[in-house]
Amino acid sequence: MNLGKIYVVGIGPGNMQDITVRAYNTLKNVDVIAGYITYINLVKDEFSEKEFYVSGMKKEVERCEQVLEIAKSGKNVALISSGDAGIYGMAGIMIEVAVDSGVEVEVIPGVTSSVAGASIVGAPLMHDHATISLSDLMTDWDVITKRIDKASEGDFIISLYNPKSKGRVTQIVEAREIMLRHKGENTPVALLRHVGREDQNYTLTTLGDFLNHEIDMFTVVIIGNSKTYVKNGRMITPRGYKI
Amino acid sequence: MNLGKIYVVGIGPGNMQDITVRAYNTLKNVDVIAGYITYINLVKDEFSEKEFYVSGMKKEVERCEQVLEIAKSGKNVALISSGDAGIYGMAGIMIEVAVDSGVEVEVIPGVTSSVAGASIVGAPLMHDHATISLSDLMTDWDVITKRIDKASEGDFIISLYNPKSKGRVTQIVEAREIMLRHKGENTPVALLRHVGREDQNYTLTTLGDFLNHEIDMFTVVIIGNSKTYVKNGRMITPRGYKI
């Protein structure tokens, strides 16, 4: 029997507009679409003729093992992540699970949340930037705090993924304190909530003030560099052009 | 007369597959497509019925002023960048030029080069990462070197944009020396050339060896963190799952 192929597909923020043509066509052409229930819900209406394999949260390894079995059975299968599958998504673990199996894994890139979120508020990511996840489920917190410190010292624009969840509320407080060692209180901050979803909304605030606004696990936090400014409601990091 | 609207559109790597549906439809619906000649050449066959405004390299401010005039004349105009327009692209300067004009500027996000390039070689960007441009045309070189140093010290995965051009060849050599203060010689490095174009190709190498391979201005260089490895030709940064 022929082996199927695995596609790890970044669907972008989650609507059918910010998905790439390649990702859309891949989902149209596979036999099975697999993924965490929240992401399956984002695509199931558009691809309702497909077979779905739905798995629960924090079952990432099992999900990948099951996807590998589906491919071994001869079916082409797309494992979906929101945003880009290669940025805190399913691409790495899927390749690790399948790397010795003989089954081909292709990664289809997508628009990651910080990029989609940045576009809503203007152009905050125009210069050198660092992306950091505040989730310490699988990464030691002292590794994360060191990265926040070094990125701040280097005057990077910083995008924080997974800033807060119901059970994880102190990390963002500590992250802010670390950033304030090197960045000013008036540094612009964008809180980008539910980017690309129906209830998308955002707040433009500052490093001094941003903890007074709503932040949840569906929020991306972008903190500017020393040159970032807000004008007429747009957050801009200049690249250096003389205007 | 009604004002037109400006869309700053990231077209992704440059083919008609890795463009988002929103970006594609925006280009289909505007009156004029504007941009640097290289990018216009990537889209002109697909949108051949459009009016084009083509401008030369290093004319970014004039390009934006001209786009603003087109919008003021009542036409809807898309200013295109490759990759994502908000990452070293045209979004920032376009907003800066138009911010007081009354003309609306909407940024349409796209797949940036490091993300598209990463997908080709596996999943190197799975953990915290920093994006740095080595172009010192508008940024002091000591700012850039400090960022390379801090990102390396923080054990970030690093994506280098604009690593080298005909007239700028020493920066990548110095960047490597700085990274070697904190990263090992065997750290995996991906050289991703002409990502998404017909002549796309790549080399998987190491921090010790990568300068022995071809690098040009259409190359993105991804340097792993301390946990990144290569197996069966795939470059993977593990996120920490137990497999």
Short mmCIF file of C-alpha atoms in Angstrom, two decimals:
data_model
loop_
_atom_site.label_atom_id
_atom_site.label_comp_id
_atom_site.label_asym_id
_atom_site.label_seq_id
_atom_site.Cartn_x
_atom_site.Cartn_y
_atom_site.Cartn_z
CA MET A 1 0.00 0.00 0.00
CA ASN A 2 1.21 3.49 -0.77
CA LEU A 3 1.91 5.82 2.12
CA GLY A 4 -0.09 9.02 2.43
CA LYS A 5 1.56 12.37 2.95
CA ILE A 6 1.33 14.70 5.94
CA TYR A 7 0.88 18.44 5.49
CA VAL A 8 1.31 20.64 8.56
CA VAL A 9 -0.76 23.66 7.62
CA GLY A 10 -0.72 27.10 9.21
CA ILE A 11 -4.21 28.46 8.59
CA GLY A 12 -3.36 32.02 9.67
CA PRO A 13 -5.44 33.86 12.27
CA GLY A 14 -8.46 31.66 11.62
CA ASN A 15 -10.69 33.27 9.03
CA MET A 16 -10.89 32.26 5.37
CA GLN A 17 -9.36 35.57 4.21
CA ASP A 18 -5.94 35.52 5.88
CA ILE A 19 -5.23 31.91 4.88
CA THR A 20 -2.80 31.46 1.98
CA VAL A 21 -3.95 30.06 -1.35
CA ARG A 22 -1.59 27.08 -0.87
CA ALA A 23 -2.99 26.31 2.59
CA TYR A 24 -6.56 26.59 1.34
CA ASN A 25 -5.94 24.33 -1.63
CA THR A 26 -4.10 21.82 0.55
CA LEU A 27 -7.11 21.53 2.86
CA LYS A 28 -9.35 21.12 -0.20
CA ASN A 29 -7.20 18.29 -1.58
CA VAL A 30 -6.36 16.11 1.43
CA ASP A 31 -8.46 13.18 2.62
CA VAL A 32 -8.41 14.04 6.33
CA ILE A 33 -8.08 17.29 8.31
CA ALA A 34 -6.69 16.77 11.81
CA GLY A 35 -6.24 19.14 14.71
CA TYR A 36 -7.22 20.53 18.06
CA ILE A 37 -10.98 21.06 18.30
CA THR A 38 -10.75 24.88 18.42
CA TYR A 39 -8.91 24.98 15.08
CA ILE A 40 -11.12 22.34 13.47
CA ASN A 41 -14.10 24.52 14.37
CA LEU A 42 -12.53 27.37 12.40
CA VAL A 43 -12.41 25.37 9.16
CA LYS A 44 -15.14 22.75 9.34
CA ASP A 45 -17.84 24.82 7.63
CA GLU A 46 -15.58 25.66 4.69
CA PHE A 47 -14.38 22.07 4.26
CA SER A 48 -17.49 20.24 5.47
CA GLU A 49 -17.10 17.43 2.94
CA LYS A 50 -13.86 16.27 4.59
CA GLU A 51 -13.16 13.58 7.14
CA PHE A 52 -11.97 15.16 10.41
CA TYR A 53 -9.77 13.84 13.15
CA VAL A 54 -10.31 15.94 16.26
CA SER A 55 -8.12 15.79 19.36
CA GLY A 56 -8.13 17.49 22.73
CA MET A 57 -5.80 20.09 24.23
CA LYS A 58 -2.39 18.99 25.56
CA LYS A 59 -2.56 15.77 23.54
CA GLU A 60 -0.03 16.99 20.99
CA VAL A 61 2.16 13.88 20.85
CA GLU A 62 -0.81 11.53 20.58
CA ARG A 63 -2.32 13.79 17.93
CA CYS A 64 0.83 13.53 15.83
CA GLU A 65 1.08 9.77 16.33
CA GLN A 66 -2.51 9.41 15.16
CA VAL A 67 -1.85 11.63 12.13
CA LEU A 68 1.13 9.43 11.27
CA GLU A 69 -1.10 6.33 11.46
CA ILE A 70 -3.62 7.99 9.13
CA ALA A 71 -0.84 8.69 6.61
CA LYS A 72 0.49 5.14 6.94
CA SER A 73 -2.98 3.89 6.07
CA GLY A 74 -2.57 5.59 2.69
CA LYS A 75 -4.52 8.81 3.26
CA ASN A 76 -3.21 12.33 2.75
CA VAL A 77 -3.75 14.27 5.94
CA ALA A 78 -3.47 17.94 6.93
CA LEU A 79 -2.62 18.72 10.55
CA ILE A 80 -3.65 22.31 11.16
CA SER A 81 -2.34 25.00 13.49
CA SER A 82 -3.58 28.56 13.78
CA GLY A 83 -1.11 31.20 12.63
CA ASP A 84 2.03 29.61 11.24
CA ALA A 85 2.51 25.94 12.12
CA GLY A 86 6.27 26.50 12.51
CA ILE A 87 5.95 29.16 15.24
CA TYR A 88 4.83 27.57 18.53
CA GLY A 89 2.63 25.33 16.37
CA MET A 90 2.52 21.66 15.36
CA ALA A 91 5.26 21.56 12.68
CA GLY A 92 8.18 20.69 14.95
CA ILE A 93 6.57 17.90 16.91
CA MET A 94 4.94 16.39 13.81
CA ILE A 95 8.33 16.20 12.05
CA GLU A 96 9.92 14.75 15.19
CA VAL A 97 7.27 12.05 15.42
CA ALA A 98 7.46 11.16 11.70
CA VAL A 99 11.15 11.74 10.93
CA ASP A 100 12.11 8.04 10.88
CA SER A 101 8.83 6.70 9.47
CA GLY A 102 9.35 7.16 5.76
CA VAL A 103 6.22 9.33 5.62
CA GLU A 104 6.83 12.73 4.01
CA VAL A 105 5.94 15.82 6.07
CA GLU A 106 5.51 19.14 4.26
CA VAL A 107 5.05 22.40 6.19
CA ILE A 108 2.73 24.98 4.60
CA PRO A 109 3.56 28.43 6.02
CA GLY A 110 0.96 30.87 7.29
CA VAL A 111 0.52 34.35 8.76
CA THR A 112 1.51 34.20 12.44
CA SER A 113 -0.48 36.04 15.10
CA SER A 114 2.02 38.82 15.79
CA VAL A 115 2.16 39.72 12.11
CA ALA A 116 -1.62 39.66 11.72
CA GLY A 117 -2.01 41.62 14.94
CA ALA A 118 0.60 44.19 13.97
CA SER A 119 -1.28 44.93 10.75
CA ILE A 120 -4.36 45.94 12.72
CA VAL A 121 -2.64 48.70 14.68
CA GLY A 122 -0.24 49.97 12.02
CA ALA A 123 3.38 48.94 11.59
CA PRO A 124 4.94 48.20 14.98
CA LEU A 125 7.22 45.35 13.74
CA MET A 126 9.10 47.38 11.13
CA HIS A 127 12.49 46.89 12.75
CA ASP A 128 14.40 44.13 14.56
CA HIS A 129 12.07 42.18 16.81
CA ALA A 130 11.95 39.24 19.20
CA THR A 131 9.14 36.75 19.68
CA ILE A 132 8.84 35.16 23.13
CA SER A 133 6.25 32.80 24.58
CA LEU A 134 5.48 33.32 28.27
CA SER A 135 4.25 29.74 28.62
CA ASP A 136 6.51 27.95 31.11
CA LEU A 137 4.77 24.58 30.73
CA MET A 138 7.72 23.16 28.77
CA THR A 139 10.39 25.86 29.13
CA ASP A 140 12.10 26.84 32.38
CA TRP A 141 10.94 30.24 33.55
CA ASP A 142 14.52 31.41 34.09
CA VAL A 143 15.25 30.75 30.39
CA ILE A 144 12.25 32.88 29.47
CA THR A 145 13.11 35.72 31.86
CA LYS A 146 16.67 35.82 30.54
CA ARG A 147 15.32 36.16 27.01
CA ILE A 148 12.97 38.97 28.03
CA ASP A 149 15.91 40.73 29.68
CA LYS A 150 18.30 40.34 26.73
CA ALA A 151 15.67 41.30 24.14
CA SER A 152 14.84 44.42 26.15
CA GLU A 153 18.50 45.32 26.61
CA GLY A 154 18.98 44.98 22.82
CA ASP A 155 16.09 47.41 22.25
CA PHE A 156 14.14 44.84 20.25
CA ILE A 157 10.46 45.22 19.56
CA ILE A 158 9.01 42.30 21.53
CA SER A 159 5.97 40.16 20.71
CA LEU A 160 4.72 38.09 23.65
CA TYR A 161 2.71 34.96 22.83
CA ASN A 162 0.70 33.12 25.51
CA PRO A 163 0.98 36.07 27.89
CA LYS A 164 -1.56 34.81 30.39
CA SER A 165 -4.07 32.05 31.03
CA LYS A 166 -6.50 31.25 33.83
CA GLY A 167 -3.84 29.41 35.80
CA ARG A 168 -0.85 31.48 34.72
CA VAL A 169 -1.18 35.11 35.75
CA THR A 170 2.10 36.21 37.35
CA GLN A 171 4.40 35.75 34.33
CA ILE A 172 3.20 38.86 32.51
CA VAL A 173 3.67 40.93 35.69
CA GLU A 174 7.27 39.78 36.03
CA ALA A 175 7.89 40.19 32.30
CA ARG A 176 6.83 43.83 32.54
CA GLU A 177 9.20 44.46 35.45
CA ILE A 178 12.09 42.99 33.47
CA MET A 179 11.29 45.04 30.38
CA LEU A 180 11.14 48.21 32.51
CA ARG A 181 14.83 47.73 33.40
CA HIS A 182 15.65 48.74 29.82
CA LYS A 183 12.51 50.22 28.23
CA GLY A 184 10.72 53.40 29.28
CA GLU A 185 7.27 53.49 30.93
CA ASN A 186 5.92 55.38 27.91
CA THR A 187 6.99 52.70 25.40
CA PRO A 188 3.91 51.97 23.26
CA VAL A 189 2.23 48.60 23.82
CA ALA A 190 -0.48 46.99 21.68
CA LEU A 191 -2.80 44.38 23.18
CA LEU A 192 -4.18 42.40 20.24
CA ARG A 193 -7.08 40.17 21.18
CA HIS A 194 -8.67 37.38 19.13
CA VAL A 195 -6.81 38.54 16.01
CA GLY A 196 -8.64 37.62 12.82
CA ARG A 197 -11.66 36.26 14.66
CA GLU A 198 -15.16 37.77 14.81
CA ASP A 199 -14.52 39.36 18.19
CA GLN A 200 -11.14 40.87 17.25
CA ASN A 201 -10.32 43.99 19.27
CA TYR A 202 -7.28 45.82 20.54
CA THR A 203 -5.97 48.39 22.98
CA LEU A 204 -3.06 50.78 22.41
CA THR A 205 -1.44 51.52 25.75
CA THR A 206 2.02 51.80 27.31
CA LEU A 207 4.50 49.62 29.17
CA GLY A 208 3.67 51.56 32.31
CA ASP A 209 -0.09 51.07 32.00
CA PHE A 210 -0.83 47.92 30.00
CA LEU A 211 -1.55 45.62 32.96
CA ASN A 212 -4.64 47.72 33.67
CA HIS A 213 -6.25 46.32 30.51
CA GLU A 214 -7.70 42.93 29.63
CA ILE A 215 -5.18 40.23 28.62
CA ASP A 216 -6.03 36.57 28.08
CA MET A 217 -4.59 33.53 26.32
CA PHE A 218 -5.93 34.79 22.98
CA THR A 219 -3.98 38.05 23.29
CA VAL A 220 -0.68 38.90 21.61
CA VAL A 221 1.22 41.73 23.32
CA ILE A 222 3.55 43.87 21.16
CA ILE A 223 5.96 46.18 23.00
CA GLY A 224 7.76 48.79 20.90
CA ASN A 225 11.43 49.70 20.74
CA SER A 226 12.84 53.07 21.87
CA LYS A 227 11.70 54.75 18.62
CA THR A 228 8.17 53.35 18.39
CA TYR A 229 5.43 55.98 18.59
CA VAL A 230 1.66 56.32 18.27
CA LYS A 231 0.12 58.98 16.04
CA ASN A 232 -3.53 59.33 15.02
CA GLY A 233 -4.21 55.93 16.51
CA ARG A 234 -1.50 54.12 14.53
CA MET A 235 1.47 52.41 16.21
CA ILE A 236 4.61 52.87 14.12
CA THR A 237 8.22 51.78 14.52
CA PRO A 238 10.17 53.93 12.05
CA ARG A 239 12.85 52.23 10.02
CA GLY A 240 14.84 55.39 9.52
CA TYR A 241 13.57 56.96 6.31
CA LYS A 242 13.76 60.76 6.20
CA ILE A 243 10.22 62.02 5.59
CA MET B 1 -14.17 64.20 -4.98
CA ASN B 2 -13.97 61.15 -2.77
CA LEU B 3 -10.59 60.03 -1.51
CA GLY B 4 -9.29 56.63 -2.52
CA LYS B 5 -7.92 54.17 0.00
CA ILE B 6 -4.40 52.82 0.33
CA TYR B 7 -3.74 49.14 0.98
CA VAL B 8 -0.21 48.12 1.90
CA VAL B 9 -0.13 44.50 0.81
CA GLY B 10 2.37 41.82 1.79
CA ILE B 11 2.31 39.39 -1.14
CA GLY B 12 4.33 36.69 0.64
CA PRO B 13 7.44 35.15 -0.94
CA GLY B 14 6.33 36.14 -4.42
CA ASN B 15 4.40 33.28 -6.00
CA MET B 16 0.62 33.12 -6.35
CA GLN B 17 0.38 30.18 -3.90
CA ASP B 18 1.80 31.67 -0.71
CA ILE B 19 -0.22 34.89 -1.00
CA THR B 20 -3.24 35.18 1.31
CA VAL B 21 -6.77 35.19 -0.07
CA ARG B 22 -7.25 38.72 1.31
CA ALA B 23 -4.09 40.01 -0.37
CA TYR B 24 -5.04 38.37 -3.67
CA ASN B 25 -8.57 39.79 -3.60
CA THR B 26 -7.28 43.22 -2.64
CA LEU B 27 -5.01 43.28 -5.69
CA LYS B 28 -7.94 42.15 -7.84
CA ASN B 29 -10.16 44.95 -6.53
CA VAL B 30 -7.95 48.05 -6.47
CA ASP B 31 -7.55 50.49 -9.35
CA VAL B 32 -3.75 50.76 -9.21
CA ILE B 33 -0.95 48.46 -8.04
CA ALA B 34 2.20 50.31 -7.00
CA GLY B 35 5.64 49.11 -5.99
CA TYR B 36 9.27 48.52 -6.67
CA ILE B 37 9.84 47.02 -10.12
CA THR B 38 11.02 43.63 -8.82
CA TYR B 39 7.77 43.11 -6.90
CA ILE B 40 5.58 44.44 -9.71
CA ASN B 41 7.20 41.85 -11.98
CA LEU B 42 6.04 39.12 -9.59
CA VAL B 43 2.35 40.06 -9.91
CA LYS B 44 1.92 41.75 -13.29
CA ASP B 45 0.98 38.60 -15.22
CA GLU B 46 -1.69 37.63 -12.71
CA PHE B 47 -3.18 41.13 -12.55
CA SER B 48 -2.38 42.26 -16.09
CA GLU B 49 -5.62 44.24 -16.42
CA LYS B 50 -4.52 46.67 -13.72
CA GLU B 51 -2.89 50.07 -13.91
CA PHE B 52 0.64 49.89 -12.46
CA TYR B 53 2.79 52.51 -10.81
CA VAL B 54 6.40 51.32 -10.85
CA SER B 55 9.19 52.96 -8.94
CA GLY B 56 12.92 52.38 -8.58
CA MET B 57 14.98 51.09 -5.68
CA LYS B 58 15.80 53.42 -2.78
CA LYS B 59 12.96 55.72 -3.78
CA GLU B 60 10.75 54.61 -0.92
CA VAL B 61 9.63 58.04 0.31
CA GLU B 62 8.84 59.28 -3.20
CA ARG B 63 7.00 56.01 -3.90
CA CYS B 64 4.78 56.56 -0.86
CA GLU B 65 4.17 60.22 -1.71
CA GLN B 66 3.12 59.18 -5.20
CA VAL B 67 0.82 56.48 -3.83
CA LEU B 68 -0.75 59.11 -1.58
CA GLU B 69 -1.36 61.37 -4.59
CA ILE B 70 -3.01 58.47 -6.44
CA ALA B 71 -5.34 57.90 -3.49
CA LYS B 72 -6.09 61.61 -3.22
CA SER B 73 -7.13 61.54 -6.89
CA GLY B 74 -9.90 59.12 -5.89
CA LYS B 75 -8.34 55.80 -6.86
CA ASN B 76 -7.89 52.80 -4.57
CA VAL B 77 -4.26 51.77 -4.67
CA ALA B 78 -2.30 48.77 -3.39
CA LEU B 79 1.34 49.33 -2.47
CA ILE B 80 3.01 45.92 -2.48
CA SER B 81 5.96 44.49 -0.54
CA SER B 82 7.30 40.98 -0.71
CA GLY B 83 6.84 38.92 2.44
CA ASP B 84 4.90 40.86 5.07
CA ALA B 85 4.68 44.61 4.45
CA GLY B 86 5.04 45.29 8.17
CA ILE B 87 8.42 43.54 8.54
CA TYR B 88 11.18 45.59 6.89
CA GLY B 89 8.58 46.41 4.22
CA MET B 90 6.57 49.46 3.11
CA ALA B 91 3.84 49.57 5.80
CA GLY B 92 5.64 51.83 8.25
CA ILE B 93 6.79 54.50 5.84
CA MET B 94 3.45 54.53 3.98
CA ILE B 95 1.57 55.15 7.23
CA GLU B 96 4.09 57.82 8.22
CA VAL B 97 3.66 59.61 4.90
CA ALA B 98 -0.16 59.42 4.97
CA VAL B 99 -0.90 59.72 8.69
CA ASP B 100 -2.05 63.37 8.56
CA SER B 101 -3.61 63.27 5.09
CA GLY B 102 -7.07 61.96 5.85
CA VAL B 103 -6.44 59.04 3.48
CA GLU B 104 -7.05 55.64 5.09
CA VAL B 105 -4.15 53.15 5.05
CA GLU B 106 -4.93 49.46 5.66
CA VAL B 107 -2.15 46.91 6.08
CA ILE B 108 -2.82 43.43 4.64
CA PRO B 109 -0.53 40.90 6.38
CA GLY B 110 1.52 38.28 4.54
CA VAL B 111 3.93 35.40 5.05
CA THR B 112 7.35 36.88 5.84
CA SER B 113 10.53 35.37 4.34
CA SER B 114 11.88 33.74 7.51
CA VAL B 115 8.58 31.90 8.04
CA ALA B 116 8.37 30.77 4.42
CA GLY B 117 12.03 29.79 4.46
CA ALA B 118 11.70 27.90 7.73
CA SER B 119 8.92 25.76 6.28
CA ILE B 120 11.24 24.52 3.53
CA VAL B 121 13.82 23.05 5.90
CA GLY B 122 11.51 21.79 8.65
CA ALA B 123 10.64 23.65 11.84
CA PRO B 124 13.61 25.74 13.00
CA LEU B 125 11.51 28.63 14.41
CA MET B 126 9.49 26.58 16.89
CA HIS B 127 10.75 28.44 19.95
CA ASP B 128 11.62 32.03 20.91
CA HIS B 129 13.32 33.81 18.05
CA ALA B 130 14.78 37.13 17.01
CA THR B 131 14.68 38.75 13.58
CA ILE B 132 17.53 41.11 12.72
CA SER B 133 18.37 42.96 9.51
CA LEU B 134 22.08 43.31 8.78
CA SER B 135 21.46 46.35 6.57
CA ASP B 136 23.22 49.33 8.12
CA LEU B 137 22.00 51.80 5.50
CA MET B 138 19.59 53.38 7.99
CA THR B 139 20.56 51.77 11.31
CA ASP B 140 23.87 52.29 13.10
CA TRP B 141 26.02 49.18 12.91
CA ASP B 142 26.70 49.29 16.65
CA VAL B 143 22.95 49.05 17.31
CA ILE B 144 22.81 45.98 15.08
CA THR B 145 25.85 44.30 16.63
CA LYS B 146 24.46 44.86 20.11
CA ARG B 147 21.23 43.15 19.04
CA ILE B 148 23.12 40.19 17.57
CA ASP B 149 25.05 39.89 20.82
CA LYS B 150 22.02 40.09 23.10
CA ALA B 151 19.93 37.71 20.97
CA SER B 152 22.78 35.19 20.99
CA GLU B 153 23.31 35.56 24.73
CA GLY B 154 19.58 34.91 25.23
CA ASP B 155 19.84 31.69 23.17
CA PHE B 156 17.28 32.93 20.66
CA ILE B 157 16.89 31.33 17.27
CA ILE B 158 18.02 34.17 14.97
CA SER B 159 16.76 35.03 11.48
CA LEU B 160 19.05 37.40 9.59
CA TYR B 161 17.48 39.47 6.80
CA ASN B 162 19.61 41.35 4.24
CA PRO B 163 22.72 39.40 5.26
CA LYS B 164 24.87 40.55 2.37
CA SER B 165 24.81 42.56 -0.85
CA LYS B 166 27.38 43.41 -3.52
CA GLY B 167 28.61 46.39 -1.57
CA ARG B 168 28.03 45.04 1.94
CA VAL B 169 30.06 41.92 2.61
CA THR B 170 31.76 42.31 6.01
CA GLN B 171 28.62 42.50 8.20
CA ILE B 172 27.82 38.79 8.01
CA VAL B 173 31.42 37.95 8.93
CA GLU B 174 31.26 40.13 12.02
CA ALA B 175 27.78 38.86 12.87
CA ARG B 176 29.09 35.30 12.88
CA GLU B 177 31.95 36.22 15.21
CA ILE B 178 29.51 37.82 17.66
CA MET B 179 27.17 34.82 17.58
CA LEU B 180 30.12 32.49 18.26
CA ARG B 181 30.65 34.24 21.63
CA HIS B 182 27.49 32.52 22.84
CA LYS B 183 26.52 29.82 20.31
CA GLY B 184 28.53 26.71 19.46
CA GLU B 185 30.28 26.10 16.13
CA ASN B 186 27.98 23.13 15.49
CA THR B 187 24.78 25.18 15.84
CA PRO B 188 22.65 24.37 12.77
CA VAL B 189 22.30 27.13 10.18
CA ALA B 190 19.93 27.23 7.21
CA LEU B 191 20.74 29.39 4.19
CA LEU B 192 17.42 29.97 2.42
CA ARG B 193 17.82 31.45 -1.04
CA HIS B 194 15.16 32.99 -3.27
CA VAL B 195 12.41 31.55 -1.05
CA GLY B 196 9.17 30.97 -2.94
CA ARG B 197 10.69 31.89 -6.30
CA GLU B 198 11.43 29.57 -9.22
CA ASP B 199 15.10 29.24 -8.28
CA GLN B 200 14.46 28.52 -4.59
CA ASN B 201 17.25 26.50 -2.99
CA TYR B 202 18.83 26.06 0.41
CA THR B 203 21.84 24.76 2.31
CA LEU B 204 21.84 23.22 5.78
CA THR B 205 25.17 23.97 7.42
CA THR B 206 26.58 25.14 10.76
CA LEU B 207 27.62 28.36 12.44
CA GLY B 208 31.22 27.25 12.07
CA ASP B 209 30.95 26.55 8.34
CA PHE B 210 28.18 28.66 6.81
CA LEU B 211 30.40 31.39 5.37
CA ASN B 212 31.82 28.80 2.98
CA HIS B 213 28.47 28.73 1.16
CA GLU B 214 26.73 31.19 -1.15
CA ILE B 215 24.89 34.07 0.52
CA ASP B 216 23.37 37.03 -1.32
CA MET B 217 20.75 39.72 -0.73
CA PHE B 218 17.97 37.23 -1.53
CA THR B 219 19.11 34.87 1.25
CA VAL B 220 17.58 34.56 4.72
CA VAL B 221 19.93 33.01 7.28
CA ILE B 222 18.37 31.09 10.20
CA ILE B 223 20.67 30.18 13.10
CA GLY B 224 19.33 27.70 15.64
CA ASN B 225 19.27 27.86 19.42
CA SER B 226 21.24 25.49 21.69
CA LYS B 227 18.65 22.73 21.20
CA THR B 228 18.20 22.91 17.43
CA TYR B 229 19.27 19.79 15.54
CA VAL B 230 19.23 18.32 12.04
CA LYS B 231 17.93 14.82 11.40
CA ASN B 232 17.21 13.16 8.05
CA GLY B 233 17.71 16.51 6.37
CA ARG B 234 15.16 18.37 8.52
CA MET B 235 16.14 21.25 10.84
CA ILE B 236 14.13 21.13 14.04
CA THR B 237 14.04 23.25 17.17
CA PRO B 238 12.19 21.14 19.75
CA ARG B 239 9.65 22.89 21.91
CA GLY B 240 9.97 20.42 24.75
CA TYR B 241 7.41 17.69 24.09
CA LYS B 242 8.35 14.24 25.37
CA ILE B 243 8.29 11.92 22.37
#
